[in-house]
Coordinates of C-alpha atoms in Angstrom, one line a residue:
X1 CA -126.6 -30.9 -203.1
X2 CA -127.3 -32.7 -200.4
X3 CA -126.1 -30.9 -196.7
X4 CA -124.7 -32.8 -194.3
X5 CA -124.1 -31.9 -190.2
X6 CA -121.0 -30.8 -188.9
X7 CA -119.3 -31.9 -185.4
X8 CA -120.0 -35.6 -185.1
X9 CA -117.3 -37.1 -184.4
X10 CA -116.6 -40.2 -186.0
X11 CA -115.2 -43.4 -183.4
X12 CA -112.1 -44.6 -184.1
X13 CA -112.7 -47.8 -185.5
X14 CA -111.2 -51.2 -183.7
X15 CA -109.7 -54.6 -185.6
X16 CA -110.4 -57.0 -184.0
X17 CA -107.6 -58.9 -184.1
X18 CA -108.3 -61.8 -187.0
X19 CA -108.8 -58.5 -189.3
X20 CA -105.2 -58.0 -188.1
X21 CA -104.2 -60.6 -189.1
X22 CA -106.1 -62.0 -192.7
X23 CA -105.5 -57.4 -193.5
X24 CA -101.4 -57.9 -192.7
X25 CA -100.9 -61.6 -194.3
X26 CA -103.1 -59.8 -197.2
X27 CA -101.3 -56.9 -197.7
X28 CA -97.4 -58.1 -197.3
X29 CA -98.3 -60.9 -200.0
X30 CA -99.6 -58.6 -202.0
X31 CA -96.3 -56.5 -201.3
X32 CA -94.4 -59.2 -202.6
X33 CA -97.0 -60.0 -205.7
X34 CA -94.3 -57.9 -208.3
X35 CA -90.8 -60.2 -207.1
X36 CA -93.9 -63.1 -208.4
X37 CA -94.4 -61.8 -211.4
X38 CA -90.7 -61.6 -212.5
X39 CA -90.0 -65.3 -211.6
X40 CA -93.3 -66.4 -213.0
X41 CA -92.1 -67.2 -216.5
X42 CA -89.6 -69.8 -214.2
X43 CA -91.7 -71.2 -212.1
X44 CA -94.7 -72.0 -214.5
X45 CA -91.9 -73.0 -217.6
X46 CA -91.5 -75.6 -214.4
X47 CA -94.5 -76.7 -213.8
X48 CA -95.8 -77.4 -217.0
X49 CA -92.5 -79.0 -217.8
X50 CA -94.5 -81.2 -214.2
X51 CA -97.8 -81.7 -216.6
X52 CA -96.9 -83.3 -220.0
X53 CA -94.4 -86.5 -220.8
X54 CA -91.0 -86.1 -220.6
X55 CA -89.0 -86.2 -224.3
X56 CA -85.9 -87.2 -224.1
X57 CA -82.8 -85.8 -223.2
X58 CA -81.3 -86.0 -226.9
X59 CA -84.6 -83.6 -228.3
X60 CA -84.3 -81.9 -225.3
X61 CA -80.8 -81.1 -226.2
X62 CA -81.6 -80.3 -229.8
X63 CA -84.2 -78.1 -229.3
X64 CA -82.7 -76.0 -226.9
X65 CA -79.9 -75.8 -229.0
X66 CA -81.4 -74.3 -231.9
X67 CA -82.7 -71.9 -229.6
X68 CA -80.0 -70.9 -228.6
X69 CA -78.6 -70.8 -231.8
X70 CA -81.9 -68.7 -233.2
X71 CA -81.8 -66.3 -230.5
X72 CA -78.4 -65.6 -231.1
X73 CA -78.2 -65.5 -234.9
X74 CA -81.6 -62.8 -234.2
X75 CA -79.4 -61.0 -232.3
X76 CA -76.5 -60.9 -234.6
X77 CA -78.3 -59.6 -237.8
X78 CA -79.5 -57.3 -235.6
X79 CA -76.8 -55.9 -233.5
X80 CA -75.0 -55.8 -236.7
X81 CA -77.8 -53.7 -238.7
X82 CA -77.9 -51.5 -235.8
X83 CA -73.7 -50.9 -236.0
X84 CA -73.1 -50.8 -240.1
X85 CA -74.7 -47.3 -239.4
X86 CA -72.4 -46.6 -236.8
X87 CA -74.4 -45.7 -233.8
X88 CA -73.7 -42.3 -230.7
X89 CA -73.6 -43.3 -227.3
X90 CA -77.7 -42.5 -226.8
X91 CA -78.7 -44.8 -230.2
X92 CA -77.2 -47.3 -228.2
X93 CA -78.0 -46.8 -225.2
X94 CA -81.4 -47.1 -227.1
X95 CA -80.6 -49.9 -228.9
X96 CA -79.9 -52.0 -226.0
X97 CA -83.3 -51.2 -223.6
X98 CA -85.7 -51.2 -226.9
X99 CA -84.1 -55.7 -227.2
X100 CA -84.3 -56.6 -223.5
X101 CA -87.9 -54.4 -223.4
X102 CA -89.2 -56.2 -226.6
X103 CA -87.6 -59.0 -225.0
X104 CA -89.1 -58.9 -221.3
X105 CA -92.4 -58.5 -223.2
X106 CA -92.9 -61.6 -225.2
X107 CA -92.3 -63.4 -221.9
X108 CA -94.5 -62.4 -220.4
X109 CA -97.1 -62.5 -223.0
X110 CA -95.8 -65.6 -224.3
X111 CA -96.7 -66.6 -220.2
X112 CA -99.8 -64.7 -220.2
X113 CA -100.9 -66.9 -223.4
X114 CA -100.9 -69.8 -221.3
X115 CA -103.0 -69.4 -218.5
X116 CA -105.4 -67.8 -217.1
X117 CA -109.1 -67.2 -217.5
X118 CA -111.0 -64.7 -217.7
X119 CA -115.2 -63.6 -217.7
X120 CA -117.6 -61.2 -218.4
X121 CA -120.3 -60.9 -216.5
X122 CA -123.4 -58.5 -217.3
X123 CA -126.4 -59.4 -215.1
X124 CA -130.1 -57.2 -215.8
X125 CA -132.1 -57.3 -213.5
X126 CA -136.4 -56.7 -213.4
X127 CA -136.1 -52.5 -214.6
X128 CA -133.2 -53.8 -217.5
X129 CA -129.8 -52.7 -215.6
X130 CA -127.0 -53.4 -216.1
X131 CA -125.5 -53.7 -212.1
X132 CA -123.9 -56.4 -210.8
X133 CA -121.7 -56.6 -214.6
X134 CA -118.3 -56.8 -214.1
X135 CA -114.5 -58.6 -215.6
X136 CA -112.4 -61.1 -213.8
X137 CA -109.1 -62.5 -214.2
X138 CA -107.5 -65.3 -213.1
X139 CA -103.9 -66.2 -213.2
X140 CA -101.8 -69.5 -211.5
X141 CA -98.6 -68.2 -210.1
X142 CA -96.9 -71.7 -209.1
X143 CA -98.9 -74.9 -211.1
X144 CA -98.4 -78.0 -210.9
X145 CA -100.4 -80.8 -210.8
X146 CA -101.5 -81.8 -206.8
X147 CA -100.6 -77.8 -206.3
X148 CA -101.3 -74.0 -207.7
X149 CA -101.3 -70.9 -206.0
X150 CA -103.0 -68.1 -207.8
X151 CA -104.0 -64.2 -208.4
X152 CA -107.6 -62.9 -208.7
X153 CA -108.9 -59.7 -210.2
X154 CA -112.2 -58.1 -210.9
X155 CA -113.2 -54.8 -211.2
X156 CA -117.2 -53.9 -211.1
X157 CA -119.9 -51.1 -210.6
X158 CA -122.4 -51.7 -208.1
X159 CA -124.8 -49.2 -207.1
X160 CA -123.8 -46.7 -208.4
X161 CA -119.9 -48.0 -206.5
X162 CA -116.8 -48.8 -208.8
X163 CA -114.8 -51.7 -206.7
X164 CA -111.8 -53.6 -207.8
X165 CA -110.4 -57.5 -205.3
X166 CA -108.0 -58.3 -205.0
X167 CA -107.0 -62.4 -203.6
X168 CA -104.6 -65.0 -203.7
X169 CA -105.9 -68.7 -202.7
X170 CA -104.4 -72.5 -203.1
X171 CA -106.3 -74.8 -204.6
X172 CA -104.8 -79.2 -203.7
X173 CA -105.8 -81.6 -206.2
X174 CA -105.9 -85.1 -205.2
X175 CA -105.8 -86.7 -208.9
X176 CA -109.0 -86.5 -210.8
X177 CA -110.9 -87.1 -206.9
X178 CA -111.3 -84.1 -205.1
X179 CA -109.6 -80.3 -205.4
X180 CA -109.6 -78.5 -202.1
X181 CA -109.0 -74.2 -201.6
X182 CA -108.3 -71.3 -199.7
X183 CA -108.2 -68.3 -200.1
X184 CA -107.7 -64.7 -199.8
X185 CA -108.9 -61.1 -200.9
X186 CA -108.9 -57.3 -199.9
X187 CA -112.6 -55.9 -201.2
X188 CA -111.9 -52.3 -202.5
X189 CA -114.1 -49.4 -203.0
X190 CA -113.4 -46.9 -205.3
X191 CA -115.5 -44.8 -205.0
X192 CA -116.2 -43.7 -201.6
X193 CA -112.7 -45.8 -200.1
X194 CA -114.3 -48.3 -198.1
X195 CA -112.3 -51.9 -197.6
X196 CA -113.6 -54.8 -196.5
X197 CA -111.0 -58.4 -196.1
X198 CA -112.3 -61.3 -197.5
X199 CA -111.5 -65.3 -196.9
X200 CA -112.5 -68.4 -199.1
X201 CA -112.6 -72.1 -198.5
X202 CA -113.2 -74.9 -201.6
X203 CA -114.5 -78.2 -202.4
X204 CA -114.7 -79.4 -206.2
X205 CA -115.8 -82.4 -207.1
X206 CA -117.2 -83.9 -211.3
X207 CA -120.2 -82.0 -211.5
X208 CA -120.3 -80.3 -207.9
X209 CA -118.6 -77.8 -206.6
X210 CA -119.1 -76.4 -202.3
X211 CA -117.9 -73.1 -201.4
X212 CA -117.9 -70.7 -198.4
X213 CA -116.7 -67.5 -197.7
X214 CA -116.9 -65.0 -194.7
X215 CA -116.2 -60.5 -195.1
X216 CA -114.9 -59.0 -192.2
X217 CA -114.9 -55.0 -192.5
X218 CA -110.9 -53.3 -192.3
X219 CA -113.0 -49.8 -192.2
X220 CA -115.0 -47.4 -190.2
X221 CA -117.8 -45.2 -190.6
X222 CA -118.2 -42.6 -193.3
X223 CA -120.7 -40.1 -194.1
X224 CA -123.0 -42.1 -196.7
X225 CA -123.7 -39.5 -200.3
X226 CA -126.7 -41.7 -201.0
X227 CA -128.5 -40.6 -197.6
X228 CA -128.7 -37.4 -196.1
X229 CA -127.5 -37.0 -191.6
X230 CA -126.2 -41.0 -192.8
X231 CA -123.2 -43.1 -191.8
X232 CA -121.7 -46.2 -193.4
X233 CA -119.2 -48.4 -193.6
X234 CA -118.7 -52.6 -194.5
X235 CA -121.0 -54.8 -192.9
X236 CA -119.6 -58.0 -191.8
X237 CA -121.5 -61.2 -193.3
X238 CA -120.4 -64.8 -195.1
X239 CA -122.3 -67.3 -197.1
X240 CA -121.8 -70.5 -198.0
X241 CA -123.1 -72.1 -202.3
X242 CA -123.3 -75.2 -204.2
X243 CA -122.9 -75.6 -207.7
X244 CA -124.1 -78.9 -210.1
X245 CA -124.1 -80.4 -212.7
X246 CA -125.9 -82.6 -214.9
X247 CA -123.7 -85.4 -216.0
X248 CA -126.0 -86.7 -219.0
X249 CA -127.0 -83.1 -220.0
X250 CA -123.8 -80.8 -218.9
X251 CA -124.6 -77.9 -220.2
X252 CA -127.6 -77.7 -217.5
X253 CA -126.6 -76.9 -213.8
X254 CA -128.5 -75.1 -210.8
X255 CA -126.7 -73.4 -207.7
X256 CA -128.0 -72.5 -204.0
X257 CA -126.1 -69.9 -202.4
X258 CA -127.0 -68.1 -198.5
X259 CA -126.1 -65.8 -197.0
X260 CA -126.2 -63.3 -193.8
X261 CA -125.0 -60.4 -192.9
X262 CA -124.8 -58.2 -189.3
X263 CA -125.6 -55.5 -188.7
X264 CA -128.6 -52.6 -187.6
X265 CA -129.4 -51.2 -191.1
X266 CA -128.0 -53.1 -193.9
X267 CA -128.2 -52.6 -197.2
X268 CA -128.3 -56.0 -198.9
X269 CA -131.3 -54.9 -201.0
X270 CA -130.5 -52.0 -201.8
X271 CA -130.1 -48.4 -199.9
X272 CA -134.0 -48.1 -199.3
X273 CA -134.3 -51.4 -198.4
X274 CA -133.0 -51.9 -195.4
X275 CA -132.8 -54.1 -193.0
X276 CA -131.4 -55.8 -189.1
X277 CA -129.2 -59.1 -189.3
X278 CA -130.5 -59.8 -193.0
X279 CA -130.6 -63.2 -194.8
X280 CA -131.5 -64.2 -198.1
X281 CA -131.8 -67.5 -200.3
X282 CA -130.6 -67.4 -203.8
X283 CA -131.4 -69.5 -206.3
X284 CA -130.0 -69.7 -210.2
X285 CA -130.2 -71.1 -213.9
X286 CA -127.6 -71.7 -215.9
X287 CA -127.9 -72.8 -220.0
X288 CA -124.2 -73.0 -221.3
X289 CA -124.7 -74.0 -225.2
X290 CA -120.8 -73.1 -225.9
X291 CA -118.3 -73.1 -223.1
X292 CA -117.5 -69.2 -223.9
X293 CA -121.2 -68.3 -223.1
X294 CA -123.2 -68.8 -220.2
X295 CA -126.4 -68.1 -219.8
X296 CA -128.8 -67.4 -216.5
X297 CA -131.6 -67.0 -214.6
X298 CA -131.4 -66.1 -210.5
X299 CA -133.5 -65.4 -208.1
X300 CA -133.1 -63.9 -204.4
X301 CA -134.9 -64.0 -201.7
X302 CA -135.1 -62.4 -198.4
X303 CA -136.1 -61.3 -195.5
X304 CA -139.9 -59.3 -195.1
X305 CA -140.9 -60.6 -199.1
X306 CA -138.0 -58.9 -199.7
X307 CA -136.7 -60.4 -203.2
X308 CA -135.2 -60.1 -206.7
X309 CA -134.6 -61.3 -209.7
X310 CA -131.5 -61.3 -212.5
X311 CA -131.0 -62.2 -215.7
X312 CA -127.7 -62.5 -217.1
X313 CA -125.3 -63.2 -219.9
X314 CA -121.3 -65.0 -219.3
X315 CA -118.2 -64.8 -221.4
X316 CA -116.0 -67.0 -219.6
X317 CA -112.5 -67.2 -222.2
X318 CA -109.4 -69.0 -221.3
X319 CA -107.0 -67.5 -222.3
X320 CA -104.3 -69.4 -224.2
X321 CA -106.7 -72.0 -225.5
X322 CA -107.8 -72.4 -229.3
X323 CA -111.1 -70.2 -229.8
X324 CA -112.6 -73.4 -231.8
X325 CA -112.4 -75.7 -228.6
X326 CA -114.4 -72.7 -226.9
X327 CA -117.1 -73.5 -229.2
X328 CA -117.2 -76.7 -230.1
X329 CA -120.3 -78.2 -228.1
X330 CA -118.4 -81.5 -227.5
X331 CA -116.3 -79.4 -224.8
X332 CA -118.3 -78.7 -222.5
X333 CA -118.0 -82.3 -220.4
X334 CA -115.0 -81.1 -219.8
X335 CA -115.3 -78.3 -218.0
X336 CA -117.0 -79.9 -215.7
X337 CA -115.6 -82.3 -214.7
X338 CA -112.6 -81.3 -211.8
X339 CA -110.0 -81.5 -214.5
X340 CA -111.3 -79.1 -216.9
X341 CA -112.6 -77.0 -213.8
X342 CA -108.6 -76.1 -212.9
X343 CA -108.6 -72.6 -213.2
X344 CA -111.7 -71.4 -212.6
X345 CA -112.9 -68.2 -210.5
X346 CA -113.8 -68.5 -207.0
X347 CA -117.4 -68.0 -206.2
X348 CA -117.6 -65.0 -204.3
X349 CA -119.5 -61.7 -203.1
X350 CA -118.0 -58.9 -204.6
X351 CA -119.6 -56.2 -203.7
X352 CA -119.0 -54.6 -200.4
X353 CA -122.5 -54.8 -198.5
X354 CA -123.1 -51.4 -196.7
X355 CA -124.7 -51.3 -192.4
X356 CA -125.5 -48.0 -191.9
X357 CA -126.8 -45.8 -188.9
X358 CA -127.8 -41.4 -188.1
X359 CA -125.2 -39.4 -188.3

């Protein structure tokens, strides 16, 4: 077992003004998130009405009346069957609670079945390991033709560390011409209790996506279990990304990314390849045979000849969309234009890059 020197006094971490503001704003939004989820079915229903053509008042009234009649009839039948058994007070309470819970679960499942995107990403490196594999999900909280507020979460295991990411974002759509958006995230290392704040911006058009992200540490130095007599903390950094597709062959895509991190010993390429203020350029090509599946090959080139090559497999599942459509090659082009990529995930580095120092 590794042994560490004792008696080292860890310096008190001082937040920058920006980090404090972003952190408290993000925490406040996440505290209020349960309330937002409670009212989401109502907002989602309004948004759906705004997007879909309006029915005539007569048809809407008839449909609403029919739904009410069906619900009342169903409840009356269940209640009649229950009361015929002459239940006691406990049984009555359990019956009412069960009916309410079933209705709530039905509403939640129906809402989740109409919106959102889920992505399972499996990456294989040159050593055939599955590091950087992840599960990500995006759900709209408020959705209209011109504006969307969403939440996005992820769980992944990278460099033997289990990490989670939760964030919120806003996207504004100018018809079918362009989209501009902003987002903020809290990244947390569940294995080592590191925390980082992320802020980002997006700009999309048909067949083109541009984005930029900033990463600000929100936790201080901790003993490193990787290197004896060392400490570690999140490194500050940023990246810019461009992703494009060929209109004539929408199955083919390519992306470029430049990333920069700051610190005397930063493990951008891993704990054993620490560098001062490292940067890297990454290029990736993708092939999407069907909307559900994407194959990728990427290469990252950094300072002093450091590099990394990855091959990836992504399963991009649109919640609520028929599986037949997600396996239809003719639907690929729809995913590449602005209207079809509305619910695509925010592209960012979910992995907390670490900075190290001697204890």
